[in-house]
Short mmCIF file of N, CA and C and ligand atoms in Angstrom, two decimals:
data_model
loop_
_atom_site.label_atom_id
_atom_site.label_comp_id
_atom_site.label_asym_id
_atom_site.label_seq_id
_atom_site.Cartn_x
_atom_site.Cartn_y
_atom_site.Cartn_z
N MET A 1 -13.99 28.45 10.21
CA MET A 1 -12.86 28.86 11.13
C MET A 1 -11.74 27.85 10.85
N GLY A 2 -10.49 28.37 11.15
CA GLY A 2 -9.30 27.50 11.15
C GLY A 2 -8.88 27.28 9.78
N ARG A 3 -7.63 26.64 9.69
CA ARG A 3 -6.93 26.45 8.30
C ARG A 3 -7.56 25.19 7.64
N THR A 4 -7.47 25.23 6.34
CA THR A 4 -7.71 23.96 5.58
C THR A 4 -6.71 22.93 6.07
N HIS A 5 -7.01 21.66 5.79
CA HIS A 5 -6.10 20.58 6.21
C HIS A 5 -4.77 20.83 5.65
N TYR A 6 -3.72 20.59 6.44
CA TYR A 6 -2.32 20.84 5.94
C TYR A 6 -1.95 19.94 4.79
N VAL A 7 -2.48 18.75 4.75
CA VAL A 7 -2.23 17.95 3.66
C VAL A 7 -2.76 18.50 2.24
N ARG A 8 -3.96 19.05 2.35
CA ARG A 8 -4.46 19.64 1.14
C ARG A 8 -3.69 20.90 0.84
N GLU A 9 -3.29 21.64 1.87
CA GLU A 9 -2.48 22.85 1.54
C GLU A 9 -1.14 22.58 0.95
N ASP A 10 -0.59 21.50 1.25
CA ASP A 10 0.77 21.10 0.70
C ASP A 10 0.66 20.30 -0.52
N SER A 11 -0.61 20.03 -1.00
CA SER A 11 -0.78 19.41 -2.29
C SER A 11 -0.94 20.31 -3.44
N GLU A 12 -0.16 19.91 -4.50
CA GLU A 12 -0.36 20.60 -5.82
C GLU A 12 -1.84 20.53 -6.29
N ARG A 13 -2.40 19.35 -6.16
CA ARG A 13 -3.77 19.14 -6.43
C ARG A 13 -4.20 17.72 -5.80
N ILE A 14 -5.43 17.46 -5.69
CA ILE A 14 -5.96 16.20 -5.19
C ILE A 14 -6.00 15.28 -6.26
N LEU A 15 -5.42 14.20 -6.18
CA LEU A 15 -5.42 13.16 -7.32
C LEU A 15 -6.52 12.20 -7.11
N LEU A 16 -6.79 11.70 -5.96
CA LEU A 16 -7.94 10.75 -5.73
C LEU A 16 -8.74 11.29 -4.51
N ASP A 17 -9.98 11.62 -4.66
CA ASP A 17 -10.76 12.00 -3.54
C ASP A 17 -11.34 10.84 -2.82
N GLN A 18 -11.85 11.16 -1.63
CA GLN A 18 -12.39 10.12 -0.73
C GLN A 18 -13.41 9.25 -1.34
N GLU A 19 -14.33 9.77 -2.13
CA GLU A 19 -15.37 8.96 -2.69
C GLU A 19 -14.82 8.00 -3.72
N THR A 20 -13.93 8.49 -4.56
CA THR A 20 -13.27 7.68 -5.59
C THR A 20 -12.54 6.54 -4.96
N ILE A 21 -11.73 6.87 -3.85
CA ILE A 21 -10.93 5.82 -3.18
C ILE A 21 -11.91 4.73 -2.66
N MET A 22 -12.93 5.20 -1.90
CA MET A 22 -13.82 4.22 -1.16
C MET A 22 -14.56 3.31 -2.21
N LYS A 23 -14.94 3.83 -3.27
CA LYS A 23 -15.61 3.09 -4.31
C LYS A 23 -14.79 1.95 -4.85
N ARG A 24 -13.54 2.31 -5.15
CA ARG A 24 -12.54 1.30 -5.70
C ARG A 24 -12.16 0.25 -4.62
N VAL A 25 -12.05 0.70 -3.43
CA VAL A 25 -11.78 -0.16 -2.25
C VAL A 25 -12.84 -1.22 -2.09
N ALA A 26 -14.05 -0.84 -2.17
CA ALA A 26 -15.14 -1.69 -2.03
C ALA A 26 -15.19 -2.78 -3.22
N GLU A 27 -14.82 -2.28 -4.43
CA GLU A 27 -14.70 -3.24 -5.55
C GLU A 27 -13.61 -4.33 -5.28
N LEU A 28 -12.42 -3.85 -4.84
CA LEU A 28 -11.35 -4.76 -4.59
C LEU A 28 -11.77 -5.76 -3.49
N ALA A 29 -12.39 -5.25 -2.43
CA ALA A 29 -12.85 -6.20 -1.36
C ALA A 29 -13.81 -7.23 -1.85
N LYS A 30 -14.66 -6.86 -2.78
CA LYS A 30 -15.63 -7.81 -3.22
C LYS A 30 -14.92 -8.87 -4.06
N GLN A 31 -13.97 -8.44 -4.87
CA GLN A 31 -13.22 -9.37 -5.70
C GLN A 31 -12.44 -10.33 -4.73
N ILE A 32 -11.84 -9.82 -3.68
CA ILE A 32 -11.04 -10.60 -2.81
C ILE A 32 -11.87 -11.54 -2.04
N SER A 33 -13.08 -11.14 -1.59
CA SER A 33 -13.96 -12.02 -0.91
C SER A 33 -14.35 -13.21 -1.82
N ALA A 34 -14.56 -12.95 -3.00
CA ALA A 34 -14.93 -13.99 -3.98
C ALA A 34 -13.78 -15.04 -4.28
N ASP A 35 -12.60 -14.40 -4.45
CA ASP A 35 -11.39 -15.19 -4.76
C ASP A 35 -10.89 -16.05 -3.61
N TYR A 36 -11.16 -15.64 -2.40
CA TYR A 36 -10.56 -16.36 -1.25
C TYR A 36 -11.68 -17.05 -0.45
N GLU A 37 -12.86 -17.35 -1.03
CA GLU A 37 -13.94 -18.12 -0.44
C GLU A 37 -13.34 -19.52 -0.21
N ASN A 38 -13.46 -20.05 0.91
CA ASN A 38 -13.00 -21.38 1.27
C ASN A 38 -11.56 -21.45 1.34
N LYS A 39 -10.75 -20.44 1.59
CA LYS A 39 -9.31 -20.42 1.74
C LYS A 39 -9.02 -19.93 3.06
N ASN A 40 -7.71 -20.07 3.40
CA ASN A 40 -7.27 -19.61 4.72
C ASN A 40 -6.57 -18.25 4.60
N LEU A 41 -7.40 -17.19 4.32
CA LEU A 41 -6.88 -15.94 3.98
C LEU A 41 -6.18 -15.16 5.24
N VAL A 42 -4.91 -14.85 5.02
CA VAL A 42 -4.19 -14.03 5.99
C VAL A 42 -3.87 -12.67 5.31
N ALA A 43 -4.49 -11.64 5.67
CA ALA A 43 -4.14 -10.34 4.96
C ALA A 43 -3.09 -9.64 5.73
N VAL A 44 -2.03 -9.32 5.09
CA VAL A 44 -0.85 -8.68 5.73
C VAL A 44 -0.69 -7.27 5.37
N CYS A 45 -0.88 -6.41 6.43
CA CYS A 45 -0.80 -4.97 6.26
C CYS A 45 0.68 -4.52 6.35
N ILE A 46 1.15 -3.93 5.35
CA ILE A 46 2.60 -3.45 5.38
C ILE A 46 2.66 -2.05 5.92
N LEU A 47 3.00 -2.00 7.18
CA LEU A 47 3.05 -0.66 7.87
C LEU A 47 4.15 0.19 7.30
N LYS A 48 4.11 1.52 7.41
CA LYS A 48 2.87 2.13 8.02
C LYS A 48 1.97 2.61 6.79
N GLY A 49 2.49 2.71 5.67
CA GLY A 49 1.86 3.22 4.46
C GLY A 49 0.48 2.74 4.13
N SER A 50 0.20 1.40 4.33
CA SER A 50 -1.00 0.88 4.06
C SER A 50 -2.09 0.86 5.16
N VAL A 51 -1.79 1.53 6.19
CA VAL A 51 -2.75 1.43 7.27
C VAL A 51 -4.14 1.90 7.06
N MET A 52 -4.28 3.01 6.26
CA MET A 52 -5.67 3.47 6.01
C MET A 52 -6.34 2.52 5.04
N PHE A 53 -5.64 2.23 3.92
CA PHE A 53 -6.12 1.29 2.95
C PHE A 53 -6.52 -0.11 3.52
N PHE A 54 -5.59 -0.61 4.21
CA PHE A 54 -5.85 -1.91 4.85
C PHE A 54 -7.17 -1.97 5.66
N SER A 55 -7.30 -0.93 6.58
CA SER A 55 -8.41 -0.97 7.40
C SER A 55 -9.76 -0.75 6.64
N ASP A 56 -9.73 0.16 5.65
CA ASP A 56 -10.94 0.33 4.84
C ASP A 56 -11.32 -0.85 3.97
N LEU A 57 -10.23 -1.55 3.41
CA LEU A 57 -10.38 -2.70 2.60
C LEU A 57 -10.89 -3.87 3.40
N MET A 58 -10.30 -4.18 4.56
CA MET A 58 -10.67 -5.32 5.34
C MET A 58 -12.09 -5.24 5.93
N LYS A 59 -12.52 -3.92 6.21
CA LYS A 59 -13.93 -3.79 6.63
C LYS A 59 -14.90 -4.27 5.66
N GLU A 60 -14.55 -4.22 4.46
CA GLU A 60 -15.49 -4.58 3.35
C GLU A 60 -15.33 -6.06 2.91
N VAL A 61 -14.26 -6.77 3.44
CA VAL A 61 -14.14 -8.17 3.08
C VAL A 61 -15.08 -8.88 3.85
N THR A 62 -15.83 -9.87 3.21
CA THR A 62 -16.98 -10.57 3.91
C THR A 62 -16.68 -12.06 4.21
N ILE A 63 -15.46 -12.46 4.12
CA ILE A 63 -15.22 -13.93 4.47
C ILE A 63 -14.25 -14.02 5.67
N PRO A 64 -14.15 -15.17 6.29
CA PRO A 64 -13.31 -15.28 7.47
C PRO A 64 -11.86 -15.02 7.07
N CYS A 65 -11.16 -14.31 7.91
CA CYS A 65 -9.80 -14.01 7.55
C CYS A 65 -8.97 -13.58 8.85
N GLU A 66 -7.70 -13.57 8.74
CA GLU A 66 -6.85 -13.07 9.85
C GLU A 66 -6.12 -11.84 9.34
N LEU A 67 -5.88 -10.92 10.23
CA LEU A 67 -5.18 -9.75 9.92
C LEU A 67 -3.83 -9.65 10.59
N GLU A 68 -2.82 -9.53 9.80
CA GLU A 68 -1.45 -9.47 10.34
C GLU A 68 -0.74 -8.28 9.86
N PHE A 69 0.46 -8.00 10.57
CA PHE A 69 1.10 -6.77 10.23
C PHE A 69 2.65 -7.01 10.14
N MET A 70 3.21 -6.17 9.24
CA MET A 70 4.60 -6.28 9.06
C MET A 70 5.16 -4.80 8.63
N SER A 71 6.37 -4.56 9.13
CA SER A 71 7.00 -3.31 8.71
C SER A 71 8.28 -3.53 8.07
N VAL A 72 8.39 -3.05 6.84
CA VAL A 72 9.62 -3.14 6.06
C VAL A 72 10.06 -1.69 5.66
N SER A 73 11.28 -1.56 5.35
CA SER A 73 11.68 -0.15 4.88
C SER A 73 12.50 -0.39 3.73
N SER A 74 12.34 0.59 2.71
CA SER A 74 13.24 0.63 1.61
C SER A 74 13.60 2.05 1.29
N TYR A 75 13.07 2.91 2.09
CA TYR A 75 13.31 4.39 1.80
C TYR A 75 13.96 5.00 3.08
N GLY A 76 14.83 5.99 2.82
CA GLY A 76 15.30 6.87 3.99
C GLY A 76 14.31 7.88 4.26
N SER A 77 14.73 9.05 4.37
CA SER A 77 13.71 10.15 4.65
C SER A 77 13.50 10.94 3.33
N GLY A 78 14.00 10.65 2.27
CA GLY A 78 13.82 11.40 0.99
C GLY A 78 12.63 10.85 0.17
N SER A 79 12.78 11.19 -1.19
CA SER A 79 11.71 10.73 -1.95
C SER A 79 12.12 9.78 -3.14
N SER A 80 13.21 9.16 -3.04
CA SER A 80 13.59 8.21 -4.02
C SER A 80 14.21 6.89 -3.31
N SER A 81 14.09 5.77 -4.06
CA SER A 81 14.30 4.51 -3.47
C SER A 81 15.87 4.22 -3.23
N SER A 82 16.22 3.69 -2.19
CA SER A 82 17.68 3.35 -1.84
C SER A 82 17.90 1.86 -2.30
N GLY A 83 16.86 1.12 -2.56
CA GLY A 83 17.10 -0.26 -3.02
C GLY A 83 17.28 -1.29 -1.95
N ASN A 84 17.37 -0.90 -0.74
CA ASN A 84 17.56 -1.83 0.50
C ASN A 84 16.22 -2.08 1.05
N VAL A 85 15.91 -3.37 1.43
CA VAL A 85 14.80 -3.71 2.12
C VAL A 85 15.08 -4.39 3.41
N LYS A 86 14.60 -3.84 4.52
CA LYS A 86 14.96 -4.25 5.80
C LYS A 86 13.64 -4.60 6.59
N ILE A 87 13.61 -5.76 7.26
CA ILE A 87 12.46 -6.11 8.03
C ILE A 87 12.46 -5.35 9.36
N LYS A 88 11.63 -4.55 9.76
CA LYS A 88 11.57 -3.78 10.97
C LYS A 88 10.71 -4.45 12.07
N TYR A 89 9.62 -4.98 11.48
CA TYR A 89 8.76 -5.79 12.36
C TYR A 89 8.10 -6.94 11.60
N ASP A 90 8.32 -8.18 12.14
CA ASP A 90 8.07 -9.32 11.28
C ASP A 90 6.68 -9.94 11.74
N LEU A 91 6.16 -10.80 10.89
CA LEU A 91 4.85 -11.44 11.27
C LEU A 91 5.18 -12.30 12.56
N GLN A 92 4.17 -12.42 13.31
CA GLN A 92 4.34 -13.16 14.58
C GLN A 92 3.98 -14.62 14.61
N ASP A 93 3.44 -15.03 13.46
CA ASP A 93 2.97 -16.43 13.31
C ASP A 93 3.45 -17.06 12.05
N ASP A 94 3.43 -18.39 12.08
CA ASP A 94 3.85 -19.24 10.95
C ASP A 94 2.80 -19.01 9.81
N ILE A 95 3.32 -18.88 8.61
CA ILE A 95 2.35 -18.74 7.47
C ILE A 95 2.26 -19.92 6.64
N ARG A 96 2.93 -21.03 7.02
CA ARG A 96 2.82 -22.20 6.26
C ARG A 96 1.36 -22.67 5.98
N ASP A 97 1.06 -23.01 4.78
CA ASP A 97 -0.17 -23.48 4.36
C ASP A 97 -1.31 -22.40 4.31
N LYS A 98 -0.90 -21.17 4.58
CA LYS A 98 -1.98 -20.12 4.62
C LYS A 98 -1.93 -19.39 3.26
N ASP A 99 -2.98 -18.77 3.04
CA ASP A 99 -3.14 -17.96 1.75
C ASP A 99 -2.87 -16.46 2.05
N ILE A 100 -1.65 -16.13 1.76
CA ILE A 100 -1.17 -14.79 2.21
C ILE A 100 -1.44 -13.69 1.08
N LEU A 101 -2.16 -12.61 1.54
CA LEU A 101 -2.34 -11.48 0.66
C LEU A 101 -1.63 -10.29 1.28
N ILE A 102 -0.61 -9.82 0.55
CA ILE A 102 0.14 -8.66 1.05
C ILE A 102 -0.68 -7.46 0.63
N VAL A 103 -0.92 -6.60 1.57
CA VAL A 103 -1.65 -5.29 1.27
C VAL A 103 -0.64 -4.16 1.36
N GLU A 104 -0.41 -3.49 0.28
CA GLU A 104 0.53 -2.43 0.17
C GLU A 104 0.01 -1.14 -0.27
N ASP A 105 0.61 -0.04 0.13
CA ASP A 105 -0.02 1.25 -0.30
C ASP A 105 0.34 1.55 -1.74
N ILE A 106 1.60 1.36 -2.12
CA ILE A 106 2.01 1.86 -3.47
C ILE A 106 3.22 0.97 -3.93
N VAL A 107 3.11 0.69 -5.17
CA VAL A 107 4.32 0.03 -5.76
C VAL A 107 4.99 0.98 -6.75
N ASP A 108 6.25 1.20 -6.60
CA ASP A 108 6.94 2.27 -7.31
C ASP A 108 8.02 1.39 -8.15
N SER A 109 9.24 1.38 -7.67
CA SER A 109 10.24 0.56 -8.41
C SER A 109 9.91 -1.00 -8.35
N GLY A 110 9.19 -1.31 -7.33
CA GLY A 110 8.83 -2.71 -7.09
C GLY A 110 9.92 -3.49 -6.35
N ILE A 111 10.93 -2.81 -5.93
CA ILE A 111 11.97 -3.50 -5.25
C ILE A 111 11.55 -3.99 -3.82
N THR A 112 10.80 -3.17 -3.10
CA THR A 112 10.35 -3.65 -1.79
C THR A 112 9.54 -4.91 -1.92
N LEU A 113 8.56 -4.97 -2.82
CA LEU A 113 7.68 -6.11 -2.92
C LEU A 113 8.40 -7.25 -3.55
N HIS A 114 9.31 -7.08 -4.41
CA HIS A 114 10.13 -8.10 -4.99
C HIS A 114 10.82 -8.82 -3.90
N ASN A 115 11.60 -8.07 -3.06
CA ASN A 115 12.36 -8.73 -2.01
C ASN A 115 11.49 -9.34 -0.92
N LEU A 116 10.34 -8.59 -0.60
CA LEU A 116 9.42 -9.13 0.44
C LEU A 116 8.79 -10.44 -0.12
N THR A 117 8.27 -10.55 -1.30
CA THR A 117 7.67 -11.78 -1.63
C THR A 117 8.78 -12.97 -1.72
N ASN A 118 9.99 -12.74 -2.17
CA ASN A 118 10.98 -13.72 -2.13
C ASN A 118 11.22 -14.29 -0.67
N LEU A 119 11.22 -13.39 0.23
CA LEU A 119 11.35 -13.69 1.65
C LEU A 119 10.27 -14.52 2.15
N LEU A 120 8.97 -14.08 1.83
CA LEU A 120 7.88 -14.77 2.38
C LEU A 120 7.61 -16.18 1.72
N LYS A 121 8.02 -16.28 0.42
CA LYS A 121 7.88 -17.55 -0.28
C LYS A 121 8.62 -18.66 0.43
N GLN A 122 9.74 -18.27 1.06
CA GLN A 122 10.58 -19.30 1.73
C GLN A 122 9.93 -19.81 2.93
N ARG A 123 8.85 -19.21 3.38
CA ARG A 123 8.09 -19.79 4.53
C ARG A 123 6.98 -20.74 4.14
N ASN A 124 6.96 -21.04 2.88
CA ASN A 124 5.96 -21.97 2.32
C ASN A 124 4.44 -21.64 2.59
N PRO A 125 4.00 -20.58 2.25
CA PRO A 125 2.58 -20.37 2.31
C PRO A 125 1.81 -21.17 1.28
N ALA A 126 0.58 -21.42 1.37
CA ALA A 126 -0.13 -22.19 0.33
C ALA A 126 -0.24 -21.25 -0.95
N SER A 127 -0.36 -19.96 -0.77
CA SER A 127 -0.34 -19.10 -1.91
C SER A 127 0.12 -17.67 -1.38
N LEU A 128 0.51 -16.78 -2.30
CA LEU A 128 1.08 -15.52 -1.95
C LEU A 128 0.65 -14.55 -3.12
N LYS A 129 -0.23 -13.48 -2.72
CA LYS A 129 -0.60 -12.57 -3.68
C LYS A 129 -0.48 -11.19 -3.18
N ILE A 130 -0.50 -10.14 -4.05
CA ILE A 130 -0.30 -8.77 -3.64
C ILE A 130 -1.46 -7.99 -4.08
N CYS A 131 -1.87 -7.11 -3.07
CA CYS A 131 -2.92 -6.19 -3.40
C CYS A 131 -2.27 -4.78 -3.15
N CYS A 132 -2.36 -3.89 -4.14
CA CYS A 132 -1.76 -2.58 -3.99
C CYS A 132 -2.81 -1.52 -4.34
N LEU A 133 -2.82 -0.46 -3.40
CA LEU A 133 -3.66 0.62 -3.88
C LEU A 133 -3.34 1.37 -5.10
N LEU A 134 -2.01 1.73 -5.04
CA LEU A 134 -1.54 2.60 -6.19
C LEU A 134 -0.39 1.94 -6.99
N ASP A 135 -0.31 2.09 -8.18
CA ASP A 135 0.80 1.47 -9.06
C ASP A 135 1.26 2.62 -9.90
N LYS A 136 2.62 2.88 -9.70
CA LYS A 136 3.36 3.81 -10.57
C LYS A 136 4.08 2.93 -11.63
N LYS A 137 3.33 2.40 -12.53
CA LYS A 137 3.81 1.40 -13.43
C LYS A 137 5.09 1.82 -14.22
N GLU A 138 5.24 3.01 -14.68
CA GLU A 138 6.35 3.45 -15.44
C GLU A 138 7.53 3.50 -14.72
N ARG A 139 7.59 3.39 -13.38
CA ARG A 139 8.76 3.50 -12.56
C ARG A 139 9.37 2.04 -12.15
N ARG A 140 8.63 1.01 -12.65
CA ARG A 140 9.09 -0.31 -12.34
C ARG A 140 10.52 -0.75 -12.71
N VAL A 141 11.24 -1.30 -11.83
CA VAL A 141 12.55 -1.70 -12.02
C VAL A 141 12.63 -3.21 -11.76
N ALA A 142 12.04 -3.79 -10.70
CA ALA A 142 12.04 -5.16 -10.40
C ALA A 142 10.87 -5.74 -10.90
N GLU A 143 10.98 -7.07 -11.19
CA GLU A 143 9.87 -7.77 -11.79
C GLU A 143 8.92 -8.33 -10.66
N ILE A 144 7.68 -7.96 -10.68
CA ILE A 144 6.67 -8.46 -9.70
C ILE A 144 5.39 -8.45 -10.34
N ASP A 145 4.58 -9.50 -10.01
CA ASP A 145 3.07 -9.51 -10.33
C ASP A 145 2.22 -8.97 -9.26
N VAL A 146 1.51 -7.93 -9.60
CA VAL A 146 0.55 -7.24 -8.64
C VAL A 146 -0.86 -7.90 -9.02
N ASP A 147 -1.47 -8.66 -8.09
CA ASP A 147 -2.67 -9.29 -8.45
C ASP A 147 -3.91 -8.36 -8.38
N TYR A 148 -3.87 -7.43 -7.42
CA TYR A 148 -5.05 -6.52 -7.29
C TYR A 148 -4.43 -5.06 -7.23
N VAL A 149 -4.84 -4.28 -8.13
CA VAL A 149 -4.46 -2.87 -8.22
C VAL A 149 -5.59 -1.88 -8.15
N GLY A 150 -5.47 -1.02 -7.14
CA GLY A 150 -6.55 0.02 -7.02
C GLY A 150 -6.60 0.98 -8.18
N PHE A 151 -5.47 1.71 -8.30
CA PHE A 151 -5.40 2.74 -9.37
C PHE A 151 -3.91 2.72 -9.91
N GLU A 152 -3.88 2.89 -11.27
CA GLU A 152 -2.58 3.19 -11.82
C GLU A 152 -2.38 4.72 -11.86
N ILE A 153 -1.27 5.17 -11.35
CA ILE A 153 -1.06 6.66 -11.27
C ILE A 153 0.21 7.14 -12.03
N PRO A 154 0.30 8.41 -12.39
CA PRO A 154 1.46 8.90 -13.05
C PRO A 154 2.66 9.02 -12.11
N ASP A 155 3.80 9.19 -12.65
CA ASP A 155 4.99 9.34 -11.84
C ASP A 155 5.14 10.69 -11.15
N GLU A 156 4.34 10.79 -10.05
CA GLU A 156 4.28 11.95 -9.19
C GLU A 156 4.40 11.52 -7.79
N PHE A 157 4.94 12.35 -6.90
CA PHE A 157 5.09 11.97 -5.50
C PHE A 157 3.76 12.24 -4.77
N VAL A 158 3.10 11.23 -4.25
CA VAL A 158 1.72 11.32 -3.61
C VAL A 158 1.83 11.25 -2.19
N ILE A 159 0.92 11.95 -1.47
CA ILE A 159 0.81 11.93 -0.09
C ILE A 159 -0.71 11.76 0.42
N GLY A 160 -0.89 11.44 1.59
CA GLY A 160 -2.17 11.31 2.19
C GLY A 160 -2.65 9.92 2.14
N TYR A 161 -3.78 9.53 2.85
CA TYR A 161 -4.35 8.24 2.99
C TYR A 161 -3.28 7.24 3.22
N GLY A 162 -2.47 7.48 4.24
CA GLY A 162 -1.40 6.58 4.65
C GLY A 162 0.07 6.95 4.06
N LEU A 163 -0.02 7.54 2.95
CA LEU A 163 1.25 7.75 2.25
C LEU A 163 1.96 9.07 2.89
N ASP A 164 3.22 8.88 3.11
CA ASP A 164 3.99 10.00 3.81
C ASP A 164 5.03 10.61 2.92
N PHE A 165 5.44 11.74 3.35
CA PHE A 165 6.78 12.34 2.94
C PHE A 165 7.43 12.77 4.26
N ASP A 166 8.63 12.06 4.57
CA ASP A 166 9.31 12.34 5.72
C ASP A 166 8.53 12.18 6.95
N GLY A 167 7.65 11.16 6.92
CA GLY A 167 6.83 10.79 8.11
C GLY A 167 5.49 11.57 8.25
N LYS A 168 5.38 12.56 7.47
CA LYS A 168 4.07 13.39 7.69
C LYS A 168 3.16 13.11 6.47
N TYR A 169 1.99 13.58 6.62
CA TYR A 169 0.86 13.59 5.60
C TYR A 169 0.13 12.37 5.55
N ARG A 170 0.34 11.39 6.47
CA ARG A 170 -0.45 10.08 6.37
C ARG A 170 -1.88 10.38 6.73
N ASN A 171 -2.16 11.30 7.62
CA ASN A 171 -3.53 11.32 8.19
C ASN A 171 -4.47 12.08 7.41
N TYR A 172 -4.84 11.71 6.24
CA TYR A 172 -5.75 12.42 5.43
C TYR A 172 -6.60 11.45 4.61
N GLY A 173 -7.77 11.75 4.27
CA GLY A 173 -8.73 10.82 3.64
C GLY A 173 -8.55 10.71 2.18
N GLU A 174 -7.72 11.74 1.59
CA GLU A 174 -7.69 11.84 0.18
C GLU A 174 -6.21 11.71 -0.23
N ILE A 175 -5.97 11.54 -1.50
CA ILE A 175 -4.53 11.43 -1.87
C ILE A 175 -4.16 12.62 -2.83
N GLY A 176 -3.04 13.39 -2.49
CA GLY A 176 -2.77 14.51 -3.19
C GLY A 176 -1.38 14.40 -3.79
N ILE A 177 -1.03 15.21 -4.69
CA ILE A 177 0.37 15.36 -5.26
C ILE A 177 1.09 16.32 -4.53
N LEU A 178 2.15 16.00 -3.94
CA LEU A 178 3.07 16.80 -2.98
C LEU A 178 3.60 17.99 -3.90
N LYS A 179 3.48 19.25 -3.40
CA LYS A 179 4.04 20.37 -4.22
C LYS A 179 5.52 20.20 -4.33
N ARG A 180 6.02 20.37 -5.48
CA ARG A 180 7.46 20.09 -5.78
C ARG A 180 8.38 20.90 -5.00
N GLU A 181 8.05 22.13 -4.68
CA GLU A 181 8.90 23.01 -3.92
C GLU A 181 9.14 22.46 -2.51
N LEU A 182 8.28 21.58 -2.06
CA LEU A 182 8.45 21.02 -0.70
C LEU A 182 9.49 19.87 -0.58
N TYR A 183 9.89 19.35 -1.74
CA TYR A 183 10.89 18.28 -1.66
C TYR A 183 12.09 18.44 -2.64
N GLU A 184 12.06 19.44 -3.62
CA GLU A 184 13.10 19.57 -4.49
C GLU A 184 14.18 20.56 -4.01
P1 IMP B 1 9.49 0.60 -4.20
O1 IMP B 1 10.30 -0.39 -3.52
O2 IMP B 1 10.23 1.51 -5.00
O3 IMP B 1 8.36 -0.01 -4.98
O4 IMP B 1 8.84 1.52 -3.09
C1 IMP B 1 7.67 1.28 -2.52
C2 IMP B 1 7.56 2.12 -1.25
O5 IMP B 1 8.04 3.51 -1.51
C3 IMP B 1 6.11 2.38 -0.87
O6 IMP B 1 5.71 1.40 0.04
C4 IMP B 1 6.11 3.80 -0.23
O7 IMP B 1 6.47 3.67 1.18
C5 IMP B 1 7.25 4.48 -0.95
N1 IMP B 1 6.78 5.29 -1.98
C6 IMP B 1 6.89 5.19 -3.34
N2 IMP B 1 6.28 6.16 -4.02
C7 IMP B 1 5.75 6.99 -3.14
C8 IMP B 1 4.96 8.17 -3.17
O8 IMP B 1 4.61 8.77 -4.27
N3 IMP B 1 4.52 8.67 -1.97
C9 IMP B 1 4.83 8.16 -0.78
N4 IMP B 1 5.68 7.04 -0.69
C10 IMP B 1 6.02 6.56 -1.79
MG1 MG B 2 5.20 1.75 2.26
#
């Protein structure tokens, strides 16, 4: 009974199903747990897009750590980058001498992460790394090093598992490619 999930209905096709995502998330968590053994790990969730990824990832991390949140914006309500990064919600604590791991949903042009890492570096953390679920490598404009990448994906607009279009579609366990007629 009832309709199929609206995110699935508005997707051209599903790019990454739940099982594929969870398997990769567990691998990343294992690697992070090993790399940050004996460090002061502070994992920073970049709201809102990485909310699903962040909670799934951090549940699998097995070492002591702190969870922090930040909200930055580089997009308006459309589907292409404006190039501006604005801090909407900042970290509440000092990150000096902490090992900061930025957890982001997707890196596209790289402008958001480029500007964000420059800003956080000025606060003198012991280290600063980036973990991204998705990487649209061919769209890169700004130079950044992404230390942990879940999946490299083609240049398509994706939704679900935290990723939105115009604020919708975040609440789904899979990642789909948004139907073109819905944004063109
Ligand atoms: P960048 O500054 O161009 O790298 O943009 C990164 C941000 O753009 C991400 O954190 C997302 O919020 C958004 N974004 C880029 N590509 C997509 C997509 O395919 N679906 C949903 N959001 C996207
Ligand atoms: Mg985002």
